[in-house]
Short mmCIF file of N, CA and C in Angstrom, two decimals:
data_model
loop_
_atom_site.label_atom_id
_atom_site.label_comp_id
_atom_site.label_asym_id
_atom_site.label_seq_id
_atom_site.Cartn_x
_atom_site.Cartn_y
_atom_site.Cartn_z
N MET C 1 -97.27 -2.56 -43.75
CA MET C 1 -98.07 -3.25 -44.73
C MET C 1 -98.07 -2.48 -46.05
N VAL C 2 -98.26 -1.17 -45.96
CA VAL C 2 -98.28 -0.37 -47.18
C VAL C 2 -96.93 -0.46 -47.89
N LYS C 3 -95.84 -0.39 -47.14
CA LYS C 3 -94.51 -0.46 -47.74
C LYS C 3 -94.31 -1.79 -48.46
N ALA C 4 -94.73 -2.87 -47.84
CA ALA C 4 -94.58 -4.18 -48.47
C ALA C 4 -95.36 -4.25 -49.78
N MET C 5 -96.55 -3.68 -49.77
CA MET C 5 -97.38 -3.70 -50.99
C MET C 5 -96.78 -2.81 -52.07
N THR C 6 -96.32 -1.62 -51.69
CA THR C 6 -95.73 -0.73 -52.70
C THR C 6 -94.39 -1.26 -53.18
N ASP C 7 -93.61 -1.89 -52.31
CA ASP C 7 -92.36 -2.53 -52.73
C ASP C 7 -92.62 -3.64 -53.75
N ALA C 8 -93.81 -4.24 -53.68
CA ALA C 8 -94.19 -5.30 -54.63
C ALA C 8 -94.70 -4.72 -55.94
N GLY C 9 -94.76 -3.38 -56.02
CA GLY C 9 -95.14 -2.74 -57.27
C GLY C 9 -96.55 -2.20 -57.34
N LEU C 10 -97.29 -2.28 -56.24
CA LEU C 10 -98.65 -1.75 -56.23
C LEU C 10 -98.63 -0.26 -55.90
N PRO C 11 -99.48 0.53 -56.55
CA PRO C 11 -99.50 1.97 -56.27
C PRO C 11 -100.03 2.25 -54.86
N GLU C 12 -99.34 3.14 -54.14
CA GLU C 12 -99.71 3.44 -52.76
C GLU C 12 -101.16 3.89 -52.62
N ASN C 13 -101.64 4.68 -53.56
CA ASN C 13 -103.01 5.20 -53.45
C ASN C 13 -104.07 4.12 -53.67
N ALA C 14 -103.66 2.93 -54.10
CA ALA C 14 -104.60 1.82 -54.30
C ALA C 14 -104.62 0.86 -53.11
N VAL C 15 -103.68 1.01 -52.19
CA VAL C 15 -103.57 0.06 -51.07
C VAL C 15 -104.55 0.43 -49.97
N GLU C 16 -105.36 -0.53 -49.58
CA GLU C 16 -106.29 -0.39 -48.47
C GLU C 16 -105.70 -1.15 -47.27
N VAL C 17 -105.83 -0.59 -46.07
CA VAL C 17 -105.27 -1.23 -44.88
C VAL C 17 -106.36 -1.31 -43.81
N SER C 18 -106.45 -2.46 -43.17
CA SER C 18 -107.43 -2.63 -42.10
C SER C 18 -106.98 -1.87 -40.85
N ALA C 19 -107.90 -1.72 -39.93
CA ALA C 19 -107.60 -1.04 -38.66
C ALA C 19 -106.56 -1.83 -37.87
N ASP C 20 -105.71 -1.12 -37.13
CA ASP C 20 -104.71 -1.79 -36.30
C ASP C 20 -105.04 -1.72 -34.82
N ILE C 21 -106.21 -1.15 -34.51
CA ILE C 21 -106.65 -1.05 -33.13
C ILE C 21 -108.18 -1.17 -33.11
N THR C 22 -108.72 -1.82 -32.09
CA THR C 22 -110.16 -1.99 -31.99
C THR C 22 -110.80 -0.70 -31.48
N PRO C 23 -112.12 -0.58 -31.59
CA PRO C 23 -112.80 0.60 -31.05
C PRO C 23 -112.59 0.79 -29.55
N THR C 24 -112.24 -0.28 -28.84
CA THR C 24 -112.01 -0.17 -27.39
C THR C 24 -110.54 0.06 -27.05
N GLY C 25 -109.70 0.24 -28.09
CA GLY C 25 -108.30 0.57 -27.87
C GLY C 25 -107.35 -0.61 -27.77
N LEU C 26 -107.84 -1.81 -28.06
CA LEU C 26 -106.98 -3.00 -28.01
C LEU C 26 -106.33 -3.24 -29.37
N ALA C 27 -105.20 -3.93 -29.35
CA ALA C 27 -104.55 -4.31 -30.60
C ALA C 27 -105.39 -5.37 -31.30
N VAL C 28 -105.42 -5.34 -32.61
CA VAL C 28 -106.17 -6.33 -33.38
C VAL C 28 -105.38 -7.64 -33.46
N ASP C 29 -106.08 -8.73 -33.72
CA ASP C 29 -105.43 -10.04 -33.86
C ASP C 29 -104.66 -10.15 -35.17
N ALA C 30 -105.13 -9.43 -36.19
CA ALA C 30 -104.50 -9.50 -37.52
C ALA C 30 -104.67 -8.15 -38.20
N ILE C 31 -103.75 -7.84 -39.08
CA ILE C 31 -103.87 -6.65 -39.91
C ILE C 31 -103.76 -7.09 -41.36
N GLU C 32 -104.56 -6.45 -42.21
CA GLU C 32 -104.59 -6.80 -43.62
C GLU C 32 -104.36 -5.57 -44.48
N ALA C 33 -103.77 -5.81 -45.63
CA ALA C 33 -103.64 -4.77 -46.64
C ALA C 33 -104.04 -5.42 -47.96
N ALA C 34 -104.66 -4.63 -48.83
CA ALA C 34 -105.13 -5.17 -50.11
C ALA C 34 -105.06 -4.09 -51.17
N ALA C 35 -104.94 -4.53 -52.41
CA ALA C 35 -104.95 -3.61 -53.54
C ALA C 35 -105.53 -4.33 -54.75
N PRO C 36 -106.37 -3.62 -55.52
CA PRO C 36 -106.92 -4.23 -56.73
C PRO C 36 -105.87 -4.28 -57.83
N VAL C 37 -105.84 -5.39 -58.54
CA VAL C 37 -105.00 -5.57 -59.71
C VAL C 37 -105.90 -6.20 -60.77
N GLU C 38 -106.27 -5.39 -61.76
CA GLU C 38 -107.25 -5.79 -62.77
C GLU C 38 -108.54 -6.18 -62.08
N ASP C 39 -109.01 -7.42 -62.23
CA ASP C 39 -110.29 -7.81 -61.62
C ASP C 39 -110.11 -8.63 -60.35
N SER C 40 -108.90 -8.59 -59.77
CA SER C 40 -108.61 -9.32 -58.54
C SER C 40 -108.07 -8.39 -57.47
N CYS C 41 -108.11 -8.85 -56.23
CA CYS C 41 -107.49 -8.14 -55.11
C CYS C 41 -106.37 -9.00 -54.57
N ILE C 42 -105.21 -8.40 -54.43
CA ILE C 42 -104.10 -9.06 -53.75
C ILE C 42 -104.22 -8.66 -52.28
N ILE C 43 -104.37 -9.65 -51.42
CA ILE C 43 -104.61 -9.38 -50.00
C ILE C 43 -103.50 -10.03 -49.18
N GLY C 44 -102.85 -9.23 -48.34
CA GLY C 44 -101.83 -9.73 -47.43
C GLY C 44 -102.33 -9.60 -46.01
N GLN C 45 -102.07 -10.60 -45.20
CA GLN C 45 -102.49 -10.59 -43.80
C GLN C 45 -101.31 -11.00 -42.91
N VAL C 46 -101.16 -10.29 -41.80
CA VAL C 46 -100.17 -10.67 -40.79
C VAL C 46 -100.93 -10.99 -39.51
N ARG C 47 -100.74 -12.21 -39.03
CA ARG C 47 -101.38 -12.70 -37.80
C ARG C 47 -100.36 -13.54 -37.05
N ASP C 48 -100.13 -13.21 -35.80
CA ASP C 48 -99.17 -13.95 -34.97
C ASP C 48 -97.80 -14.08 -35.65
N GLY C 49 -97.38 -13.04 -36.36
CA GLY C 49 -96.07 -13.03 -37.01
C GLY C 49 -96.01 -13.82 -38.29
N GLU C 50 -97.10 -14.42 -38.70
CA GLU C 50 -97.17 -15.19 -39.94
C GLU C 50 -97.83 -14.37 -41.03
N VAL C 51 -97.33 -14.48 -42.25
CA VAL C 51 -97.88 -13.75 -43.39
C VAL C 51 -98.63 -14.71 -44.29
N ALA C 52 -99.81 -14.28 -44.72
CA ALA C 52 -100.61 -15.05 -45.67
C ALA C 52 -101.01 -14.12 -46.82
N ILE C 53 -100.98 -14.64 -48.02
CA ILE C 53 -101.38 -13.87 -49.20
C ILE C 53 -102.54 -14.59 -49.87
N SER C 54 -103.55 -13.83 -50.26
CA SER C 54 -104.71 -14.38 -50.96
C SER C 54 -105.00 -13.54 -52.19
N VAL C 55 -105.66 -14.13 -53.15
CA VAL C 55 -106.15 -13.41 -54.32
C VAL C 55 -107.65 -13.67 -54.40
N LEU C 56 -108.43 -12.59 -54.33
CA LEU C 56 -109.88 -12.67 -54.35
C LEU C 56 -110.43 -11.70 -55.38
N PRO C 57 -111.69 -11.86 -55.79
CA PRO C 57 -112.27 -10.93 -56.76
C PRO C 57 -112.43 -9.52 -56.17
N VAL C 58 -112.33 -8.53 -57.02
CA VAL C 58 -112.61 -7.14 -56.63
C VAL C 58 -114.10 -7.02 -56.35
N LEU C 59 -114.47 -6.24 -55.35
CA LEU C 59 -115.87 -5.99 -55.03
C LEU C 59 -116.51 -5.11 -56.10
N ASP C 60 -117.83 -5.09 -56.15
CA ASP C 60 -118.54 -4.24 -57.12
C ASP C 60 -118.15 -2.78 -56.98
N SER C 61 -117.73 -2.36 -55.79
CA SER C 61 -117.33 -0.97 -55.55
C SER C 61 -115.99 -0.64 -56.21
N GLY C 62 -115.27 -1.68 -56.69
CA GLY C 62 -113.92 -1.48 -57.23
C GLY C 62 -112.86 -1.55 -56.16
N LYS C 63 -113.26 -1.76 -54.92
CA LYS C 63 -112.35 -1.85 -53.79
C LYS C 63 -112.19 -3.31 -53.37
N CYS C 64 -111.29 -3.52 -52.41
CA CYS C 64 -111.05 -4.87 -51.90
C CYS C 64 -111.73 -5.10 -50.56
N PHE C 65 -111.88 -4.06 -49.77
CA PHE C 65 -112.52 -4.18 -48.44
C PHE C 65 -113.92 -3.58 -48.48
N VAL C 66 -114.84 -4.18 -47.77
CA VAL C 66 -116.16 -3.59 -47.60
C VAL C 66 -115.98 -2.26 -46.91
N GLY C 67 -116.59 -1.22 -47.39
CA GLY C 67 -116.39 0.12 -46.85
C GLY C 67 -115.31 0.86 -47.62
N GLY C 68 -114.39 0.11 -48.23
CA GLY C 68 -113.40 0.68 -49.14
C GLY C 68 -112.47 1.70 -48.53
N GLY C 69 -112.18 1.62 -47.22
CA GLY C 69 -111.24 2.55 -46.62
C GLY C 69 -109.85 2.42 -47.20
N ALA C 70 -109.15 3.53 -47.27
CA ALA C 70 -107.79 3.48 -47.80
C ALA C 70 -106.80 3.83 -46.73
#
């Protein structure tokens, strides 16, 4: 996910990635990566081998994900 985002021109240190494993050790249903671009977040999601891209507003924290993990 990070490689796809950086290949698209987003800086690696700006890319946030969701967890790829649950707290109980199971694989997640979907993984997301996001990066702020001006006042928007470019969000990519992979679920069941399908890719979806969304553009949403940046959070007040300046991050794209709640908690702002990178």
